[in-house]
Amino acid sequence: MPFQPRVAILVPAPDYYEKWQHAFARKAAALTGAGLIVEQRVWTDPGDLSGYELILPLFAWGYQRDVAAWYALLGRLEAERLPVANPVTVLRWNSDKAYLAELAVKGVAVVPTVEVAALDDASLGKARDQLGADEVVIKPAISGGADGTHRIAGTGAIPADALGQRRLVQPLMPGILTDGEFSLFFFGGQFSHAIVKRPASGDFRVQEQFGGRETGWAANDEAQALAAAALAAAPASPVYARVDMVGDAAGNLHIMELELIEPSLFLHHAPDKGAAFGVAVARAIIK
């Protein structure tokens, strides 16, 4: 019988509030189809991981709510020299959206972003001036699922959860309301598929829990080139990647964020239903 590598997918604790099992089944099916044995380990208490050929943090959902535990896990994976995809250097780099500034320095078009150490009315006003925007979006630098993300009009007050906190301030990009947010997926460095996510009427957040909906999208050359440029700026080549982007008032695309840790991959929109994802992970295993 041929050798079947064992991979551990890091998942949330049993009491985690979001439903992740359906998406897990899709990813697990793609990995099983590539000849891998898939097992679950809770990311906050994974136990001994030394027996796996690869560890995948694909469902380390909620890490932004326990940042200390997340960074401790990354430190452990690195110290024990465990095989991880994406590599720990990529996971750590991608954990904090300060990487957007690095992308901008490298010439990648990103959503204009001002980082504020302790948000208050004065710093928000200064950020607005820098951005040339009256209506802005604020978000934590370490976040996921739109946690702590707020839209603030010119006369709007800073929400209590953000006051005095480190926040990123960005203009509300017009494209999010007219065309939606585009997501491109890459496995093993190769483009797989793309979707467009649109917010519910009256909202700006595209996540399903806020009423967002997605459809398949034929990514054009401009979008694919922008995504490739952003991924090239990462500290190592990711095995799997989701690149989110949005248009400005002129329709020009800007990187919203890179999802290189625990992205929803929407494999049901992939032409091969995730086969390329499974192959990319299998090839990442050190023989």
PDB file of C-alpha atoms in Angstrom:
ATOM      1  CA  MET A   1       0.000   0.000   0.000  1.00  0.00           C
ATOM      2  CA  PRO A   2       1.505   3.383  -0.938  1.00  0.00           C
ATOM      3  CA  PHE A   3       2.529   5.744   1.835  1.00  0.00           C
ATOM      4  CA  GLN A   4      -0.134   8.314   2.679  1.00  0.00           C
ATOM      5  CA  PRO A   5       1.166  11.442   4.412  1.00  0.00           C
ATOM      6  CA  ARG A   6      -0.715  12.641   7.472  1.00  0.00           C
ATOM      7  CA  VAL A   7      -1.630  16.313   7.658  1.00  0.00           C
ATOM      8  CA  ALA A   8      -3.078  18.146  10.635  1.00  0.00           C
ATOM      9  CA  ILE A   9      -5.595  20.914   9.995  1.00  0.00           C
ATOM     10  CA  LEU A  10      -5.783  23.348  12.896  1.00  0.00           C
ATOM     11  CA  VAL A  11      -9.420  24.064  13.778  1.00  0.00           C
ATOM     12  CA  PRO A  12     -11.319  26.157  16.349  1.00  0.00           C
ATOM     13  CA  ALA A  13     -12.268  24.931  19.801  1.00  0.00           C
ATOM     14  CA  PRO A  14     -15.608  23.051  20.032  1.00  0.00           C
ATOM     15  CA  ASP A  15     -17.384  26.091  21.486  1.00  0.00           C
ATOM     16  CA  TYR A  16     -16.311  28.457  18.697  1.00  0.00           C
ATOM     17  CA  TYR A  17     -19.290  30.463  17.482  1.00  0.00           C
ATOM     18  CA  GLU A  18     -18.808  30.363  13.689  1.00  0.00           C
ATOM     19  CA  LYS A  19     -19.832  27.366  11.612  1.00  0.00           C
ATOM     20  CA  TRP A  20     -16.737  25.990   9.917  1.00  0.00           C
ATOM     21  CA  GLN A  21     -17.499  22.300   9.390  1.00  0.00           C
ATOM     22  CA  HIS A  22     -18.972  22.606   5.890  1.00  0.00           C
ATOM     23  CA  ALA A  23     -15.961  24.510   4.565  1.00  0.00           C
ATOM     24  CA  PHE A  24     -13.685  22.038   6.342  1.00  0.00           C
ATOM     25  CA  ALA A  25     -15.326  19.158   4.492  1.00  0.00           C
ATOM     26  CA  ARG A  26     -14.572  20.777   1.132  1.00  0.00           C
ATOM     27  CA  LYS A  27     -10.916  21.352   1.941  1.00  0.00           C
ATOM     28  CA  ALA A  28     -10.532  17.914   3.492  1.00  0.00           C
ATOM     29  CA  ALA A  29     -12.043  16.298   0.394  1.00  0.00           C
ATOM     30  CA  ALA A  30      -9.523  18.078  -1.836  1.00  0.00           C
ATOM     31  CA  LEU A  31      -6.648  16.961   0.381  1.00  0.00           C
ATOM     32  CA  THR A  32      -7.901  13.396   0.607  1.00  0.00           C
ATOM     33  CA  GLY A  33      -8.232  13.378  -3.167  1.00  0.00           C
ATOM     34  CA  ALA A  34      -4.527  14.230  -3.347  1.00  0.00           C
ATOM     35  CA  GLY A  35      -3.685  11.144  -1.301  1.00  0.00           C
ATOM     36  CA  LEU A  36      -3.364  12.752   2.132  1.00  0.00           C
ATOM     37  CA  ILE A  37      -4.762  11.595   5.452  1.00  0.00           C
ATOM     38  CA  VAL A  38      -6.469  14.526   7.161  1.00  0.00           C
ATOM     39  CA  GLU A  39      -6.820  14.943  10.927  1.00  0.00           C
ATOM     40  CA  GLN A  40      -8.102  17.813  13.069  1.00  0.00           C
ATOM     41  CA  ARG A  41      -6.245  19.522  15.908  1.00  0.00           C
ATOM     42  CA  VAL A  42      -7.628  22.443  17.936  1.00  0.00           C
ATOM     43  CA  TRP A  43      -5.297  25.361  17.280  1.00  0.00           C
ATOM     44  CA  THR A  44      -5.407  26.721  20.842  1.00  0.00           C
ATOM     45  CA  ASP A  45      -4.357  23.353  22.311  1.00  0.00           C
ATOM     46  CA  PRO A  46      -3.034  21.135  19.503  1.00  0.00           C
ATOM     47  CA  GLY A  47      -0.955  18.747  21.590  1.00  0.00           C
ATOM     48  CA  ASP A  48       1.907  16.800  20.021  1.00  0.00           C
ATOM     49  CA  LEU A  49       2.254  17.698  16.342  1.00  0.00           C
ATOM     50  CA  SER A  50       5.518  15.934  15.657  1.00  0.00           C
ATOM     51  CA  GLY A  51       3.957  12.973  13.840  1.00  0.00           C
ATOM     52  CA  TYR A  52       2.549  14.925  10.911  1.00  0.00           C
ATOM     53  CA  GLU A  53       4.096  15.452   7.527  1.00  0.00           C
ATOM     54  CA  LEU A  54       2.464  18.889   7.353  1.00  0.00           C
ATOM     55  CA  ILE A  55       0.486  21.236   9.607  1.00  0.00           C
ATOM     56  CA  LEU A  56      -2.105  23.505   8.030  1.00  0.00           C
ATOM     57  CA  PRO A  57      -3.644  26.415  10.016  1.00  0.00           C
ATOM     58  CA  LEU A  58      -6.571  26.504   7.606  1.00  0.00           C
ATOM     59  CA  PHE A  59      -9.180  26.899  10.332  1.00  0.00           C
ATOM     60  CA  ALA A  60      -7.289  28.762  13.039  1.00  0.00           C
ATOM     61  CA  TRP A  61     -10.352  30.972  13.154  1.00  0.00           C
ATOM     62  CA  GLY A  62     -10.530  33.478  15.966  1.00  0.00           C
ATOM     63  CA  TYR A  63      -6.760  33.949  16.274  1.00  0.00           C
ATOM     64  CA  GLN A  64      -7.326  37.723  16.200  1.00  0.00           C
ATOM     65  CA  ARG A  65      -9.255  37.387  19.475  1.00  0.00           C
ATOM     66  CA  ASP A  66      -6.367  35.657  21.253  1.00  0.00           C
ATOM     67  CA  VAL A  67      -3.317  37.193  19.667  1.00  0.00           C
ATOM     68  CA  ALA A  68      -0.953  36.090  22.441  1.00  0.00           C
ATOM     69  CA  ALA A  69      -1.962  32.448  21.985  1.00  0.00           C
ATOM     70  CA  TRP A  70      -1.590  32.757  18.224  1.00  0.00           C
ATOM     71  CA  TYR A  71       1.915  34.180  18.365  1.00  0.00           C
ATOM     72  CA  ALA A  72       2.857  31.603  21.004  1.00  0.00           C
ATOM     73  CA  LEU A  73       1.732  28.847  18.630  1.00  0.00           C
ATOM     74  CA  LEU A  74       3.786  30.335  15.799  1.00  0.00           C
ATOM     75  CA  GLY A  75       6.802  30.493  18.099  1.00  0.00           C
ATOM     76  CA  ARG A  76       6.323  26.863  19.056  1.00  0.00           C
ATOM     77  CA  LEU A  77       5.964  25.689  15.450  1.00  0.00           C
ATOM     78  CA  GLU A  78       9.152  27.547  14.589  1.00  0.00           C
ATOM     79  CA  ALA A  79      11.105  26.371  17.633  1.00  0.00           C
ATOM     80  CA  GLU A  80      10.169  22.727  17.037  1.00  0.00           C
ATOM     81  CA  ARG A  81      10.935  23.087  13.326  1.00  0.00           C
ATOM     82  CA  LEU A  82       7.616  21.573  12.394  1.00  0.00           C
ATOM     83  CA  PRO A  83       6.545  21.489   8.739  1.00  0.00           C
ATOM     84  CA  VAL A  84       3.898  24.152   8.229  1.00  0.00           C
ATOM     85  CA  ALA A  85       2.058  25.529   5.215  1.00  0.00           C
ATOM     86  CA  ASN A  86       2.018  28.346   4.799  1.00  0.00           C
ATOM     87  CA  PRO A  87       5.508  28.794   6.281  1.00  0.00           C
ATOM     88  CA  VAL A  88       5.653  30.370   9.735  1.00  0.00           C
ATOM     89  CA  THR A  89       7.493  33.401   8.339  1.00  0.00           C
ATOM     90  CA  VAL A  90       4.507  34.005   6.060  1.00  0.00           C
ATOM     91  CA  LEU A  91       1.952  33.400   8.819  1.00  0.00           C
ATOM     92  CA  ARG A  92       3.627  35.853  11.181  1.00  0.00           C
ATOM     93  CA  TRP A  93       4.047  38.492   8.466  1.00  0.00           C
ATOM     94  CA  ASN A  94       0.428  38.138   7.386  1.00  0.00           C
ATOM     95  CA  SER A  95      -0.972  38.299  10.922  1.00  0.00           C
ATOM     96  CA  ASP A  96      -0.623  42.077  11.171  1.00  0.00           C
ATOM     97  CA  LYS A  97      -1.964  44.271   8.383  1.00  0.00           C
ATOM     98  CA  ALA A  98       1.030  46.559   8.779  1.00  0.00           C
ATOM     99  CA  TYR A  99       2.288  44.533   5.803  1.00  0.00           C
ATOM    100  CA  LEU A 100       0.103  46.788   3.618  1.00  0.00           C
ATOM    101  CA  ALA A 101       2.625  49.586   4.123  1.00  0.00           C
ATOM    102  CA  GLU A 102       5.385  47.246   2.986  1.00  0.00           C
ATOM    103  CA  LEU A 103       3.439  46.390  -0.160  1.00  0.00           C
ATOM    104  CA  ALA A 104       2.941  50.094  -0.877  1.00  0.00           C
ATOM    105  CA  VAL A 105       6.673  50.780  -0.521  1.00  0.00           C
ATOM    106  CA  LYS A 106       7.310  48.026  -3.061  1.00  0.00           C
ATOM    107  CA  GLY A 107       5.022  49.712  -5.542  1.00  0.00           C
ATOM    108  CA  VAL A 108       1.961  47.496  -5.122  1.00  0.00           C
ATOM    109  CA  ALA A 109      -1.351  49.356  -5.340  1.00  0.00           C
ATOM    110  CA  VAL A 110      -3.010  48.977  -1.942  1.00  0.00           C
ATOM    111  CA  VAL A 111      -5.991  50.666  -0.350  1.00  0.00           C
ATOM    112  CA  PRO A 112      -4.521  53.895   1.117  1.00  0.00           C
ATOM    113  CA  THR A 113      -3.913  53.249   4.804  1.00  0.00           C
ATOM    114  CA  VAL A 114      -2.922  55.360   7.790  1.00  0.00           C
ATOM    115  CA  GLU A 115      -1.916  53.578  10.990  1.00  0.00           C
ATOM    116  CA  VAL A 116      -2.875  55.286  14.248  1.00  0.00           C
ATOM    117  CA  ALA A 117      -1.322  54.153  17.533  1.00  0.00           C
ATOM    118  CA  ALA A 118      -4.211  55.331  19.744  1.00  0.00           C
ATOM    119  CA  LEU A 119      -7.322  56.463  17.884  1.00  0.00           C
ATOM    120  CA  ASP A 120      -9.052  59.632  19.025  1.00  0.00           C
ATOM    121  CA  ASP A 121     -10.833  62.533  17.337  1.00  0.00           C
ATOM    122  CA  ALA A 122      -7.614  64.413  16.643  1.00  0.00           C
ATOM    123  CA  SER A 123      -5.754  61.452  15.116  1.00  0.00           C
ATOM    124  CA  LEU A 124      -8.814  60.448  13.104  1.00  0.00           C
ATOM    125  CA  GLY A 125      -9.096  63.970  11.725  1.00  0.00           C
ATOM    126  CA  LYS A 126      -5.411  63.956  10.803  1.00  0.00           C
ATOM    127  CA  ALA A 127      -5.806  60.586   9.092  1.00  0.00           C
ATOM    128  CA  ARG A 128      -8.777  61.920   7.126  1.00  0.00           C
ATOM    129  CA  ASP A 129      -6.673  64.853   5.968  1.00  0.00           C
ATOM    130  CA  GLN A 130      -3.844  62.553   4.902  1.00  0.00           C
ATOM    131  CA  LEU A 131      -6.240  60.336   2.984  1.00  0.00           C
ATOM    132  CA  GLY A 132      -8.287  63.169   1.546  1.00  0.00           C
ATOM    133  CA  ALA A 133     -11.400  61.275   2.580  1.00  0.00           C
ATOM    134  CA  ASP A 134     -14.375  62.297   4.678  1.00  0.00           C
ATOM    135  CA  GLU A 135     -15.919  58.840   5.018  1.00  0.00           C
ATOM    136  CA  VAL A 136     -13.495  56.219   6.308  1.00  0.00           C
ATOM    137  CA  VAL A 137     -13.278  52.643   7.490  1.00  0.00           C
ATOM    138  CA  ILE A 138     -11.359  51.795  10.652  1.00  0.00           C
ATOM    139  CA  LYS A 139     -10.164  48.302  11.536  1.00  0.00           C
ATOM    140  CA  PRO A 140      -7.751  46.605  13.924  1.00  0.00           C
ATOM    141  CA  ALA A 141      -4.351  45.785  12.441  1.00  0.00           C
ATOM    142  CA  ILE A 142      -4.842  42.193  13.603  1.00  0.00           C
ATOM    143  CA  SER A 143      -8.351  41.224  12.633  1.00  0.00           C
ATOM    144  CA  GLY A 144     -10.510  38.752  10.795  1.00  0.00           C
ATOM    145  CA  GLY A 145     -14.120  38.389   9.714  1.00  0.00           C
ATOM    146  CA  ALA A 146     -14.588  42.185   9.901  1.00  0.00           C
ATOM    147  CA  ASP A 147     -14.128  42.071  13.695  1.00  0.00           C
ATOM    148  CA  GLY A 148     -13.914  45.635  14.981  1.00  0.00           C
ATOM    149  CA  THR A 149     -14.363  47.109  11.513  1.00  0.00           C
ATOM    150  CA  HIS A 150     -16.475  50.264  11.352  1.00  0.00           C
ATOM    151  CA  ARG A 151     -17.562  52.773   8.733  1.00  0.00           C
ATOM    152  CA  ILE A 152     -17.431  56.351   9.993  1.00  0.00           C
ATOM    153  CA  ALA A 153     -18.942  59.302   8.161  1.00  0.00           C
ATOM    154  CA  GLY A 154     -17.623  62.827   8.638  1.00  0.00           C
ATOM    155  CA  THR A 155     -19.823  63.533  11.653  1.00  0.00           C
ATOM    156  CA  GLY A 156     -19.722  60.023  13.078  1.00  0.00           C
ATOM    157  CA  ALA A 157     -18.305  59.244  16.497  1.00  0.00           C
ATOM    158  CA  ILE A 158     -15.510  56.782  17.101  1.00  0.00           C
ATOM    159  CA  PRO A 159     -17.006  53.496  18.369  1.00  0.00           C
ATOM    160  CA  ALA A 160     -16.180  52.689  21.968  1.00  0.00           C
ATOM    161  CA  ASP A 161     -14.262  49.521  21.079  1.00  0.00           C
ATOM    162  CA  ALA A 162     -11.847  51.551  18.907  1.00  0.00           C
ATOM    163  CA  LEU A 163     -11.300  54.616  21.073  1.00  0.00           C
ATOM    164  CA  GLY A 164      -7.693  54.795  22.250  1.00  0.00           C
ATOM    165  CA  GLN A 165      -6.792  51.642  20.359  1.00  0.00           C
ATOM    166  CA  ARG A 166      -4.322  50.971  17.562  1.00  0.00           C
ATOM    167  CA  ARG A 167      -6.281  51.150  14.330  1.00  0.00           C
ATOM    168  CA  LEU A 168      -5.828  51.337  10.587  1.00  0.00           C
ATOM    169  CA  VAL A 169      -7.784  54.101   8.874  1.00  0.00           C
ATOM    170  CA  GLN A 170      -8.726  53.740   5.205  1.00  0.00           C
ATOM    171  CA  PRO A 171     -11.035  55.628   2.853  1.00  0.00           C
ATOM    172  CA  LEU A 172     -14.317  53.932   2.117  1.00  0.00           C
ATOM    173  CA  MET A 173     -13.523  52.615  -1.361  1.00  0.00           C
ATOM    174  CA  PRO A 174     -16.397  53.377  -3.761  1.00  0.00           C
ATOM    175  CA  GLY A 175     -15.969  50.075  -5.551  1.00  0.00           C
ATOM    176  CA  ILE A 176     -17.060  48.073  -2.513  1.00  0.00           C
ATOM    177  CA  LEU A 177     -20.552  49.560  -2.821  1.00  0.00           C
ATOM    178  CA  THR A 178     -20.857  49.448  -6.617  1.00  0.00           C
ATOM    179  CA  ASP A 179     -18.943  46.377  -7.773  1.00  0.00           C
ATOM    180  CA  GLY A 180     -18.069  44.517  -4.581  1.00  0.00           C
ATOM    181  CA  GLU A 181     -14.806  43.017  -3.337  1.00  0.00           C
ATOM    182  CA  PHE A 182     -12.873  40.681  -5.613  1.00  0.00           C
ATOM    183  CA  SER A 183     -11.017  37.622  -4.328  1.00  0.00           C
ATOM    184  CA  LEU A 184      -8.449  35.692  -6.370  1.00  0.00           C
ATOM    185  CA  PHE A 185      -7.149  32.294  -5.302  1.00  0.00           C
ATOM    186  CA  PHE A 186      -3.689  30.860  -5.949  1.00  0.00           C
ATOM    187  CA  PHE A 187      -2.408  27.367  -5.192  1.00  0.00           C
ATOM    188  CA  GLY A 188       1.267  26.568  -5.566  1.00  0.00           C
ATOM    189  CA  GLY A 189       1.722  29.970  -7.169  1.00  0.00           C
ATOM    190  CA  GLN A 190      -0.817  29.269  -9.919  1.00  0.00           C
ATOM    191  CA  PHE A 191      -4.085  31.116 -10.346  1.00  0.00           C
ATOM    192  CA  SER A 192      -7.094  28.872  -9.671  1.00  0.00           C
ATOM    193  CA  HIS A 193     -10.325  30.884  -9.609  1.00  0.00           C
ATOM    194  CA  ALA A 194     -11.917  34.121  -8.493  1.00  0.00           C
ATOM    195  CA  ILE A 195     -15.128  35.401  -6.969  1.00  0.00           C
ATOM    196  CA  VAL A 196     -16.781  38.726  -6.299  1.00  0.00           C
ATOM    197  CA  LYS A 197     -18.356  39.334  -2.901  1.00  0.00           C
ATOM    198  CA  ARG A 198     -21.055  41.966  -2.566  1.00  0.00           C
ATOM    199  CA  PRO A 199     -22.417  43.473   0.651  1.00  0.00           C
ATOM    200  CA  ALA A 200     -26.044  43.482   1.637  1.00  0.00           C
ATOM    201  CA  SER A 201     -28.001  46.639   0.866  1.00  0.00           C
ATOM    202  CA  GLY A 202     -26.979  49.409   3.242  1.00  0.00           C
ATOM    203  CA  ASP A 203     -23.843  47.616   4.457  1.00  0.00           C
ATOM    204  CA  PHE A 204     -20.206  47.726   3.360  1.00  0.00           C
ATOM    205  CA  ARG A 205     -19.055  44.385   4.785  1.00  0.00           C
ATOM    206  CA  VAL A 206     -19.040  41.464   2.368  1.00  0.00           C
ATOM    207  CA  GLN A 207     -18.844  38.609   4.869  1.00  0.00           C
ATOM    208  CA  GLU A 208     -21.660  36.072   4.869  1.00  0.00           C
ATOM    209  CA  GLN A 209     -22.538  36.746   8.509  1.00  0.00           C
ATOM    210  CA  PHE A 210     -23.415  40.331   7.528  1.00  0.00           C
ATOM    211  CA  GLY A 211     -25.556  39.313   4.591  1.00  0.00           C
ATOM    212  CA  GLY A 212     -22.813  39.356   1.948  1.00  0.00           C
ATOM    213  CA  ARG A 213     -23.092  37.067  -1.043  1.00  0.00           C
ATOM    214  CA  GLU A 214     -20.597  35.789  -3.587  1.00  0.00           C
ATOM    215  CA  THR A 215     -20.603  34.734  -7.218  1.00  0.00           C
ATOM    216  CA  GLY A 216     -17.913  33.462  -9.544  1.00  0.00           C
ATOM    217  CA  TRP A 217     -15.863  36.070 -11.368  1.00  0.00           C
ATOM    218  CA  ALA A 218     -13.646  35.898 -14.458  1.00  0.00           C
ATOM    219  CA  ALA A 219     -10.558  37.707 -13.182  1.00  0.00           C
ATOM    220  CA  ASN A 220      -9.010  39.920 -15.833  1.00  0.00           C
ATOM    221  CA  ASP A 221      -5.298  40.334 -16.555  1.00  0.00           C
ATOM    222  CA  GLU A 222      -5.098  43.498 -14.439  1.00  0.00           C
ATOM    223  CA  ALA A 223      -6.467  41.731 -11.367  1.00  0.00           C
ATOM    224  CA  GLN A 224      -4.245  38.680 -11.806  1.00  0.00           C
ATOM    225  CA  ALA A 225      -1.144  40.829 -12.282  1.00  0.00           C
ATOM    226  CA  LEU A 226      -1.920  42.896  -9.177  1.00  0.00           C
ATOM    227  CA  ALA A 227      -2.472  39.755  -7.121  1.00  0.00           C
ATOM    228  CA  ALA A 228       0.779  38.206  -8.347  1.00  0.00           C
ATOM    229  CA  ALA A 229       2.714  41.376  -7.500  1.00  0.00           C
ATOM    230  CA  ALA A 230       1.297  41.408  -3.978  1.00  0.00           C
ATOM    231  CA  LEU A 231       2.131  37.744  -3.389  1.00  0.00           C
ATOM    232  CA  ALA A 232       5.665  38.272  -4.703  1.00  0.00           C
ATOM    233  CA  ALA A 233       6.221  40.712  -1.835  1.00  0.00           C
ATOM    234  CA  ALA A 234       5.566  38.043   0.820  1.00  0.00           C
ATOM    235  CA  PRO A 235       8.617  36.739   2.732  1.00  0.00           C
ATOM    236  CA  ALA A 236       8.199  33.271   1.165  1.00  0.00           C
ATOM    237  CA  SER A 237       6.045  31.729  -1.530  1.00  0.00           C
ATOM    238  CA  PRO A 238       2.659  30.723  -0.089  1.00  0.00           C
ATOM    239  CA  VAL A 239       1.246  27.291  -0.846  1.00  0.00           C
ATOM    240  CA  TYR A 240      -2.290  28.686  -0.762  1.00  0.00           C
ATOM    241  CA  ALA A 241      -3.405  32.288  -0.991  1.00  0.00           C
ATOM    242  CA  ARG A 242      -6.436  34.481  -1.295  1.00  0.00           C
ATOM    243  CA  VAL A 243      -5.949  38.038  -2.516  1.00  0.00           C
ATOM    244  CA  ASP A 244      -8.756  40.516  -1.831  1.00  0.00           C
ATOM    245  CA  MET A 245      -9.002  43.715  -3.856  1.00  0.00           C
ATOM    246  CA  VAL A 246     -11.426  46.546  -4.489  1.00  0.00           C
ATOM    247  CA  GLY A 247     -11.828  49.351  -6.999  1.00  0.00           C
ATOM    248  CA  ASP A 248     -11.508  53.090  -6.468  1.00  0.00           C
ATOM    249  CA  ALA A 249     -13.770  55.757  -7.975  1.00  0.00           C
ATOM    250  CA  ALA A 250     -12.065  55.314 -11.353  1.00  0.00           C
ATOM    251  CA  GLY A 251     -12.340  51.528 -11.235  1.00  0.00           C
ATOM    252  CA  ASN A 252      -8.636  50.970 -10.586  1.00  0.00           C
ATOM    253  CA  LEU A 253      -8.013  47.961  -8.360  1.00  0.00           C
ATOM    254  CA  HIS A 254      -6.222  48.138  -4.993  1.00  0.00           C
ATOM    255  CA  ILE A 255      -5.220  45.357  -2.625  1.00  0.00           C
ATOM    256  CA  MET A 256      -7.532  45.203   0.379  1.00  0.00           C
ATOM    257  CA  GLU A 257      -5.627  42.395   2.097  1.00  0.00           C
ATOM    258  CA  LEU A 258      -3.792  39.122   1.619  1.00  0.00           C
ATOM    259  CA  GLU A 259      -5.321  36.060   3.278  1.00  0.00           C
ATOM    260  CA  LEU A 260      -2.449  33.619   3.814  1.00  0.00           C
ATOM    261  CA  ILE A 261      -3.401  32.073   7.164  1.00  0.00           C
ATOM    262  CA  GLU A 262      -6.944  30.675   7.359  1.00  0.00           C
ATOM    263  CA  PRO A 263      -8.819  31.927   4.306  1.00  0.00           C
ATOM    264  CA  SER A 264     -12.138  30.710   3.056  1.00  0.00           C
ATOM    265  CA  LEU A 265     -11.165  29.296  -0.337  1.00  0.00           C
ATOM    266  CA  PHE A 266     -14.617  28.961  -1.932  1.00  0.00           C
ATOM    267  CA  LEU A 267     -13.509  25.735  -3.614  1.00  0.00           C
ATOM    268  CA  HIS A 268     -17.009  25.147  -4.967  1.00  0.00           C
ATOM    269  CA  HIS A 269     -16.280  28.005  -7.379  1.00  0.00           C
ATOM    270  CA  ALA A 270     -13.027  26.416  -8.596  1.00  0.00           C
ATOM    271  CA  PRO A 271     -13.315  24.685 -11.991  1.00  0.00           C
ATOM    272  CA  ASP A 272     -11.602  21.612 -10.516  1.00  0.00           C
ATOM    273  CA  LYS A 273     -13.454  21.871  -7.163  1.00  0.00           C
ATOM    274  CA  GLY A 274     -10.155  22.167  -5.314  1.00  0.00           C
ATOM    275  CA  ALA A 275      -7.980  19.534  -6.954  1.00  0.00           C
ATOM    276  CA  ALA A 276      -5.189  22.071  -7.544  1.00  0.00           C
ATOM    277  CA  PHE A 277      -5.331  23.024  -3.871  1.00  0.00           C
ATOM    278  CA  GLY A 278      -4.847  19.394  -2.840  1.00  0.00           C
ATOM    279  CA  VAL A 279      -1.952  18.930  -5.254  1.00  0.00           C
ATOM    280  CA  ALA A 280      -0.236  22.119  -4.053  1.00  0.00           C
ATOM    281  CA  VAL A 281      -0.417  20.992  -0.431  1.00  0.00           C
ATOM    282  CA  ALA A 282       0.804  17.497  -1.278  1.00  0.00           C
ATOM    283  CA  ARG A 283       3.776  18.952  -3.154  1.00  0.00           C
ATOM    284  CA  ALA A 284       4.634  21.114  -0.131  1.00  0.00           C
ATOM    285  CA  ILE A 285       5.375  18.021   1.934  1.00  0.00           C
ATOM    286  CA  ILE A 286       9.088  17.417   2.255  1.00  0.00           C
ATOM    287  CA  LYS A 287       9.777  13.916   0.991  1.00  0.00           C
TER     288      LYS A 287
END
